[in-house]
Amino acid sequence: MTTTVRSLTTVRNIGIMAHIDAGKTTTAERILFFTGVSRRIGEVHDGAAALDFLKQERDRGITITSAATTCHWTVDGTEHTLNLIDTPGHVDFTIEVERCLRVLDGAVTVFDGVAGVEPQSETVWRQADRYGVPRICFVNKMDRAGADLHRCVGMIRERLGAVPLVMQLPIGAEAGFEGVVDLVSGRAHVWPDDRHTVVDVPADLAEDARRWRAALVETVAEHDEELMDLYLGGTEPSPEQVHAAIRRLTVASVVTPVFCGSAYRNKGVQPLLDAVVRYLPSPLDVDTAHGVPDDDAPLSALAFKIMTDRFLGRLTFVRIYSGRLVSGASALNSVKARKERIGKIYRVHAGDREEIGSAGAGDIVAVMGLKRTTTGETLCDADHPVILESMDFPAPVIEVA
Ligand code: GDP
């Protein structure tokens, strides 16, 4: 059993949303794959070890089989915990989709680089709008004939009414798609033989990159006072200052940064993971009706999915909004007005299950042994009863004790 000292600033509870066939599953699988690789062999930037590992492991096929999968990603020397929440494949206006949106703090929206914004992309976008879920976009399938990042960005602006920020320029196109120029750092990410390598911007793209970076900084400055002050003062903002401004605007759902790649060809996923960490909110950033997550407050947790695990049997996935969930303790199911004993608590990873003794506010974990709790029900402190999801769902009414 592990006990982790956790800082909520390093937690990201995210979902992936897309029109069917845009590459949601492929992107999620690659995220699990690359986070697993980086954890097991360190940085994946170079080295034959990484390449061997990729070759050996690729065909094992990691798939999301869980309602929430925990993985880790290090950015600027700090390891972050990513809880990847599986949003249902169907995009009807259903309770299940809405429940997932309520549980996550941010999302990656995947588009097909050829088809752009499709009808279901609009549906999921509106649902996320309704719940105020901050988003970053991933224009996938850049290796396909006819893929066009800028057309897709135009559709995001016009059809979704968003303020898209072009964060990258593609290097090469279609079958010759090689990688991306990162407009904030002014570096290029390429994947020769699958290896994630950071290099100088190719000479023929240098002028374009300068222009697009200026456009990016200008758009961000228009919406962010701190950056505007620098801009007006004639100071060229540092990458850190640009990151910070984009983070503020993304968390507030003012802008949506747009990235591109080809999940299937293993290109673009590592920068996307960096972006998840850099721009999507931690549980502390999200202004929810539940208030700031506090481990010392009375327990309130929402059961959002029940699954049968191959190894562990019935598991109830919960998002803890306040307080701590402790294995062996009891909690009140406020909807049924019955006490439940909290069994073992797990973090579910792509390949294994990690038992933890307790979990705190902002976290998403799986609990074994809950007999009476079904999805949508609240577990809370018996002395402070609270119902997180109202019975007349989907009206977003939240009661806090
Ligand atoms: P989902 O329905 O959104 O989960 O989409 P999938 O991940 O199942 O992908 C749908 C199809 O598109 C599959 O045949 C994938 O192999 C393919 N696909 C996914 N990503 C890419 C990509 O980057 N390039 C190309 N050419 N095909 C892709």
XYZ file of C-alpha atoms and ligand atoms in Angstrom:
429
model
C 0.000 0.000 0.000
C 1.312 3.450 -0.787
C 0.701 6.715 0.916
C 1.489 9.700 -1.231
C 2.083 13.212 -0.108
C 0.087 15.059 -2.650
C -0.212 18.541 -3.838
C -3.450 19.256 -5.614
C -1.709 21.685 -7.929
C -0.131 18.682 -9.634
C -3.421 16.823 -10.232
C -5.348 16.983 -13.521
C -8.745 15.318 -13.775
C -9.391 15.275 -17.487
C -11.555 13.685 -20.136
C -11.214 13.281 -23.872
C -14.152 14.279 -26.029
C -14.670 13.811 -29.739
C -16.934 13.027 -32.627
C -16.899 9.276 -33.239
C -13.868 8.198 -35.311
C -11.861 11.378 -34.716
C -9.337 9.331 -32.755
C -10.408 9.621 -29.132
C -9.526 6.016 -28.317
C -6.221 6.119 -30.170
C -5.241 9.353 -28.422
C -6.188 7.983 -25.001
C -4.241 4.793 -25.629
C -1.175 6.720 -26.719
C -1.430 8.891 -23.612
C -1.403 5.801 -21.419
C 1.380 4.320 -23.462
C 3.691 7.338 -23.405
C 3.042 8.125 -19.744
C 3.862 4.507 -18.937
C 7.020 4.649 -21.016
C 8.203 7.865 -19.424
C 7.559 6.553 -15.932
C 9.404 3.315 -16.543
C 12.395 4.483 -18.480
C 12.566 8.201 -17.818
C 12.578 10.834 -20.506
C 11.639 9.648 -23.961
C 13.496 12.335 -25.840
C 16.291 10.168 -27.075
C 18.270 7.057 -26.500
C 18.081 3.594 -27.952
C 16.466 2.306 -24.754
C 13.325 4.293 -25.448
C 13.177 3.074 -28.994
C 13.602 -0.560 -28.022
C 10.984 -0.163 -25.390
C 8.541 1.332 -27.870
C 9.107 -1.496 -30.308
C 8.669 -4.168 -27.687
C 5.646 -2.654 -26.078
C 3.727 -1.213 -28.975
C 1.883 -4.336 -29.885
C 0.874 -5.159 -26.370
C -1.901 -2.663 -26.900
C -2.807 -0.653 -23.863
C -6.475 0.180 -23.811
C -8.619 2.155 -21.499
C -10.728 -0.381 -19.745
C -11.472 1.647 -16.712
C -13.769 4.532 -15.822
C -10.767 6.460 -14.555
C -7.140 5.660 -15.205
C -4.312 7.311 -13.333
C -1.036 8.098 -15.056
C 1.877 10.440 -14.496
C 3.626 13.037 -16.616
C 6.591 15.210 -15.755
C 6.814 18.785 -16.983
C 9.671 21.121 -16.036
C 10.918 18.599 -13.495
C 7.616 18.216 -11.631
C 5.671 14.989 -11.827
C 1.935 15.429 -12.271
C -0.894 12.968 -11.700
C -3.346 12.687 -14.559
C -6.674 11.021 -13.914
C -8.030 10.215 -17.329
C -11.772 9.848 -17.119
C -13.452 7.802 -19.785
C -16.332 9.823 -21.160
C -18.942 7.588 -22.764
C -18.643 6.998 -26.487
C -22.174 8.014 -27.268
C -22.810 11.696 -27.169
C -26.533 11.917 -26.617
C -27.672 14.355 -24.055
C -27.543 11.711 -21.386
C -27.090 11.684 -17.672
C -23.966 9.589 -18.031
C -22.174 12.068 -20.260
C -23.197 14.948 -18.061
C -22.117 13.141 -14.926
C -18.659 12.618 -16.402
C -18.446 16.271 -17.377
C -19.241 17.221 -13.828
C -16.507 14.965 -12.490
C -13.688 16.271 -14.656
C -11.929 19.629 -14.427
C -10.763 19.966 -18.015
C -10.914 18.202 -21.351
C -9.049 17.517 -24.533
C -11.291 17.771 -27.595
C -10.041 15.666 -30.477
C -10.878 16.618 -34.069
C -10.252 14.770 -37.291
C -7.822 16.980 -39.220
C -9.691 16.303 -42.452
C -13.301 16.478 -41.270
C -12.706 19.308 -38.772
C -15.671 20.201 -36.580
C -18.349 17.531 -37.019
C -21.905 17.422 -35.653
C -20.978 15.440 -32.557
C -18.015 17.724 -31.931
C -20.572 20.505 -31.637
C -22.770 18.480 -29.299
C -19.975 17.638 -26.890
C -18.643 21.197 -27.104
C -22.014 22.619 -26.049
C -22.283 20.128 -23.204
C -18.839 21.115 -21.972
C -19.814 24.783 -22.297
C -22.817 24.119 -20.125
C -20.629 22.744 -17.367
C -17.896 25.334 -17.884
C -15.246 22.711 -18.641
C -11.993 24.327 -19.869
C -10.696 22.692 -23.026
C -7.664 22.322 -25.220
C -8.029 21.007 -28.769
C -6.062 18.323 -30.565
C -6.362 18.281 -34.348
C -5.572 14.648 -35.038
C -4.878 12.656 -38.216
C -2.489 15.268 -39.605
C -0.972 12.424 -41.646
C -4.175 11.991 -43.665
C -4.600 13.345 -47.180
C -6.451 16.643 -46.951
C -5.688 17.319 -43.268
C -5.626 21.057 -42.653
C -4.912 22.577 -39.246
C -5.909 26.107 -40.187
C -9.239 25.112 -41.713
C -10.009 23.213 -38.525
C -9.044 26.251 -36.423
C -11.390 28.376 -38.551
C -14.218 25.906 -37.888
C -13.517 25.955 -34.154
C -13.854 29.738 -34.257
C -16.907 29.915 -36.484
C -18.931 26.834 -35.646
C -18.081 26.527 -31.974
C -17.823 30.236 -31.239
C -14.550 29.706 -29.399
C -11.367 31.768 -29.380
C -8.844 29.222 -30.682
C -5.138 29.820 -30.086
C -2.876 28.282 -32.707
C -0.104 26.847 -30.521
C 1.786 24.858 -33.154
C 2.531 24.777 -36.856
C 2.715 21.414 -38.612
C 6.028 20.347 -40.148
C 5.345 18.556 -43.411
C 1.905 17.450 -44.509
C -0.111 14.303 -45.040
C 2.172 11.254 -45.416
C 5.122 13.633 -44.958
C 3.851 15.009 -41.636
C 6.898 14.957 -39.372
C 6.139 17.029 -36.348
C 5.230 20.443 -35.022
C 6.768 23.822 -34.307
C 5.958 24.908 -30.761
C 5.192 28.618 -31.102
C 5.735 29.406 -27.414
C 9.167 27.840 -26.993
C 10.245 28.448 -30.595
C 11.439 24.833 -30.856
C 10.370 21.992 -33.103
C 9.170 18.550 -32.019
C 9.842 15.744 -34.469
C 9.558 11.966 -34.231
C 12.197 10.247 -36.324
C 11.680 6.484 -35.810
C 9.019 7.275 -33.187
C 11.573 9.006 -30.982
C 10.368 12.300 -29.554
C 13.145 14.735 -30.387
C 13.276 18.493 -29.842
C 15.231 20.384 -32.501
C 15.590 23.859 -34.035
C 12.755 25.146 -36.188
C 13.388 24.154 -39.827
C 14.733 27.140 -41.776
C 11.852 27.201 -44.253
C 9.358 27.569 -41.386
C 11.282 30.152 -39.364
C 9.527 33.189 -40.842
C 6.062 31.604 -40.518
C 6.847 30.630 -36.941
C 7.830 34.216 -36.094
C 4.606 35.578 -37.588
C 2.399 33.036 -35.884
C 4.127 33.549 -32.554
C 3.498 37.289 -32.808
C -0.169 36.598 -33.624
C -0.419 34.211 -30.674
C 1.092 36.688 -28.219
C -1.135 39.448 -29.543
C -4.307 37.386 -29.145
C -3.334 36.350 -25.630
C -2.453 39.938 -24.701
C -5.861 41.131 -25.933
C -7.457 39.011 -23.230
C -4.856 39.093 -20.464
C -3.884 42.289 -18.696
C -0.538 41.061 -17.405
C 0.620 40.094 -20.866
C -0.893 43.251 -22.333
C 1.233 45.373 -19.961
C 4.384 43.623 -21.171
C 3.251 43.890 -24.759
C 2.556 47.614 -24.529
C 5.838 48.134 -22.694
C 7.593 46.639 -25.707
C 8.990 43.698 -23.693
C 9.119 40.366 -25.471
C 7.402 37.985 -23.017
C 9.295 34.871 -21.975
C 7.839 31.415 -22.721
C 6.999 31.136 -18.991
C 5.051 34.382 -19.075
C 3.161 33.281 -22.190
C 2.411 29.878 -20.608
C 1.088 31.553 -17.476
C -1.183 33.903 -19.426
C -2.521 31.075 -21.608
C -3.165 29.032 -18.490
C -5.185 31.835 -16.883
C -7.271 32.264 -20.036
C -7.799 28.549 -20.631
C -8.832 27.878 -17.032
C -11.333 30.734 -17.334
C -12.596 29.231 -20.649
C -11.768 32.484 -22.464
C -9.559 30.793 -25.064
C -8.885 27.257 -26.230
C -5.319 26.368 -27.250
C -5.084 24.200 -30.377
C -2.447 21.485 -30.924
C -2.044 19.010 -33.733
C -0.539 15.646 -34.504
C -1.180 12.105 -35.508
C -1.946 9.885 -32.554
C -1.907 6.832 -34.755
C 1.602 7.627 -36.004
C 2.792 8.462 -32.465
C 3.390 12.095 -33.346
C 2.225 14.974 -31.189
C 1.112 13.188 -28.034
C 3.978 14.270 -25.733
C 3.465 18.011 -26.414
C -0.263 17.452 -25.894
C 0.490 15.956 -22.467
C 2.701 18.939 -21.644
C -0.239 21.155 -22.596
C -2.654 19.226 -20.359
C -0.346 19.925 -17.430
C 0.449 23.519 -18.412
C -2.989 24.789 -19.340
C -5.778 22.656 -17.923
C -6.888 23.365 -14.358
C -6.020 21.495 -11.209
C -8.914 20.777 -8.816
C -7.845 23.920 -6.955
C -8.308 26.148 -9.997
C -11.851 25.177 -10.724
C -14.482 27.430 -9.377
C -17.124 24.867 -8.493
C -20.177 25.150 -6.366
C -18.455 22.706 -4.032
C -15.961 25.328 -2.913
C -12.225 24.874 -2.662
C -11.333 21.220 -2.106
C -10.314 20.784 1.504
C -9.088 17.528 3.051
C -10.076 18.733 6.520
C -13.681 19.521 5.615
C -16.450 16.923 6.039
C -16.474 14.218 3.376
C -18.467 14.660 0.188
C -17.881 12.398 -2.797
C -19.890 11.578 -5.902
C -20.112 8.007 -7.222
C -19.990 8.401 -10.986
C -19.402 4.947 -12.358
C -19.596 1.338 -11.241
C -17.520 -1.260 -12.988
C -16.595 -4.860 -12.557
C -12.843 -5.154 -12.479
C -11.247 -8.330 -13.755
C -9.178 -8.692 -10.576
C -11.057 -6.843 -7.890
C -14.726 -7.323 -8.685
C -17.201 -4.513 -8.157
C -15.538 -1.110 -8.033
C -17.257 2.208 -7.469
C -15.453 5.197 -8.971
C -15.838 8.350 -6.951
C -14.744 11.941 -7.185
C -13.995 13.404 -3.776
C -15.023 17.054 -3.537
C -14.135 17.620 0.104
C -12.748 15.706 3.063
C -11.005 12.344 3.015
C -12.200 8.913 2.061
C -10.582 6.402 4.401
C -10.473 2.658 3.940
C -12.299 0.920 6.795
C -14.252 4.008 7.819
C -17.950 4.433 7.285
C -19.747 7.046 5.234
C -23.342 8.016 4.722
C -24.989 7.432 1.377
C -27.162 10.519 1.654
C -29.487 9.599 -1.195
C -30.393 6.222 0.310
C -29.935 7.409 3.914
C -27.844 4.315 4.599
C -24.363 3.878 6.003
C -21.723 2.269 3.846
C -18.415 0.804 4.929
C -15.556 2.014 2.759
C -13.559 -0.987 1.608
C -10.170 -0.912 -0.036
C -9.352 2.159 -2.085
C -7.470 1.932 -5.366
C -5.900 4.011 -8.024
C -6.361 2.214 -11.318
C -3.478 2.372 -13.791
C -3.354 1.036 -17.331
C -1.732 -2.198 -16.279
C -2.197 -2.498 -12.537
C -4.121 -1.452 -9.458
C -2.489 0.447 -6.617
C -4.063 0.146 -3.204
C -4.032 3.341 -1.180
C -5.225 3.719 2.398
C -7.097 6.937 1.842
C -7.698 9.655 -0.709
C -8.378 13.351 -0.346
C -10.326 16.201 -1.842
C -9.938 16.690 -5.596
C -9.005 13.064 -6.156
C -10.658 10.367 -8.235
C -10.354 6.797 -6.964
C -12.042 3.413 -7.077
C -13.585 1.934 -3.932
C -14.188 -1.739 -3.311
C -16.946 -3.083 -1.132
C -19.703 -0.511 -1.506
C -22.860 -2.550 -1.423
C -25.648 -0.038 -1.791
C -24.211 2.905 -3.663
C -25.106 3.443 -7.292
C -23.982 6.116 -9.740
C -25.074 9.656 -9.061
C -25.225 9.072 -5.301
C -23.276 10.967 -2.690
C -21.093 9.554 0.063
C -20.674 11.982 2.910
C -20.048 12.527 6.578
C -23.092 11.358 8.587
C -22.966 14.557 10.648
C -22.882 16.747 7.556
C -25.291 15.215 5.054
C -25.090 16.615 1.559
C -26.433 15.578 -1.832
C -24.113 16.503 -4.686
C -26.290 15.493 -7.591
C -29.890 16.560 -7.419
C -32.604 14.024 -8.197
C -34.113 16.215 -10.900
C -30.894 15.923 -12.864
C -29.760 17.364 -15.273
C -30.593 20.730 -13.704
C -27.203 21.618 -12.209
C -28.376 22.186 -8.657
C -25.776 21.436 -6.036
C -26.419 21.560 -2.345
C -23.576 22.109 0.024
C -23.927 21.593 3.742
P -12.795 7.201 -31.753
O -14.073 6.670 -32.335
O -12.804 8.711 -31.704
O -12.409 6.585 -30.460
O -11.652 6.883 -32.841
P -10.520 5.773 -32.865
O -9.387 6.135 -31.998
O -11.138 4.431 -32.701
O -10.010 5.968 -34.372
C -10.872 5.817 -35.481
C -10.066 5.373 -36.676
O -9.150 6.394 -37.053
C -9.244 4.133 -36.404
O -9.252 3.335 -37.571
C -7.859 4.685 -36.139
O -6.837 3.781 -36.466
C -7.818 5.892 -37.044
N -6.920 6.924 -36.562
C -6.790 7.392 -35.284
N -5.835 8.322 -35.218
C -5.343 8.473 -36.456
C -4.306 9.282 -37.031
O -3.647 10.061 -36.357
N -4.105 9.133 -38.372
C -4.814 8.269 -39.136
N -4.517 8.210 -40.443
N -5.770 7.485 -38.638
C -6.027 7.573 -37.313
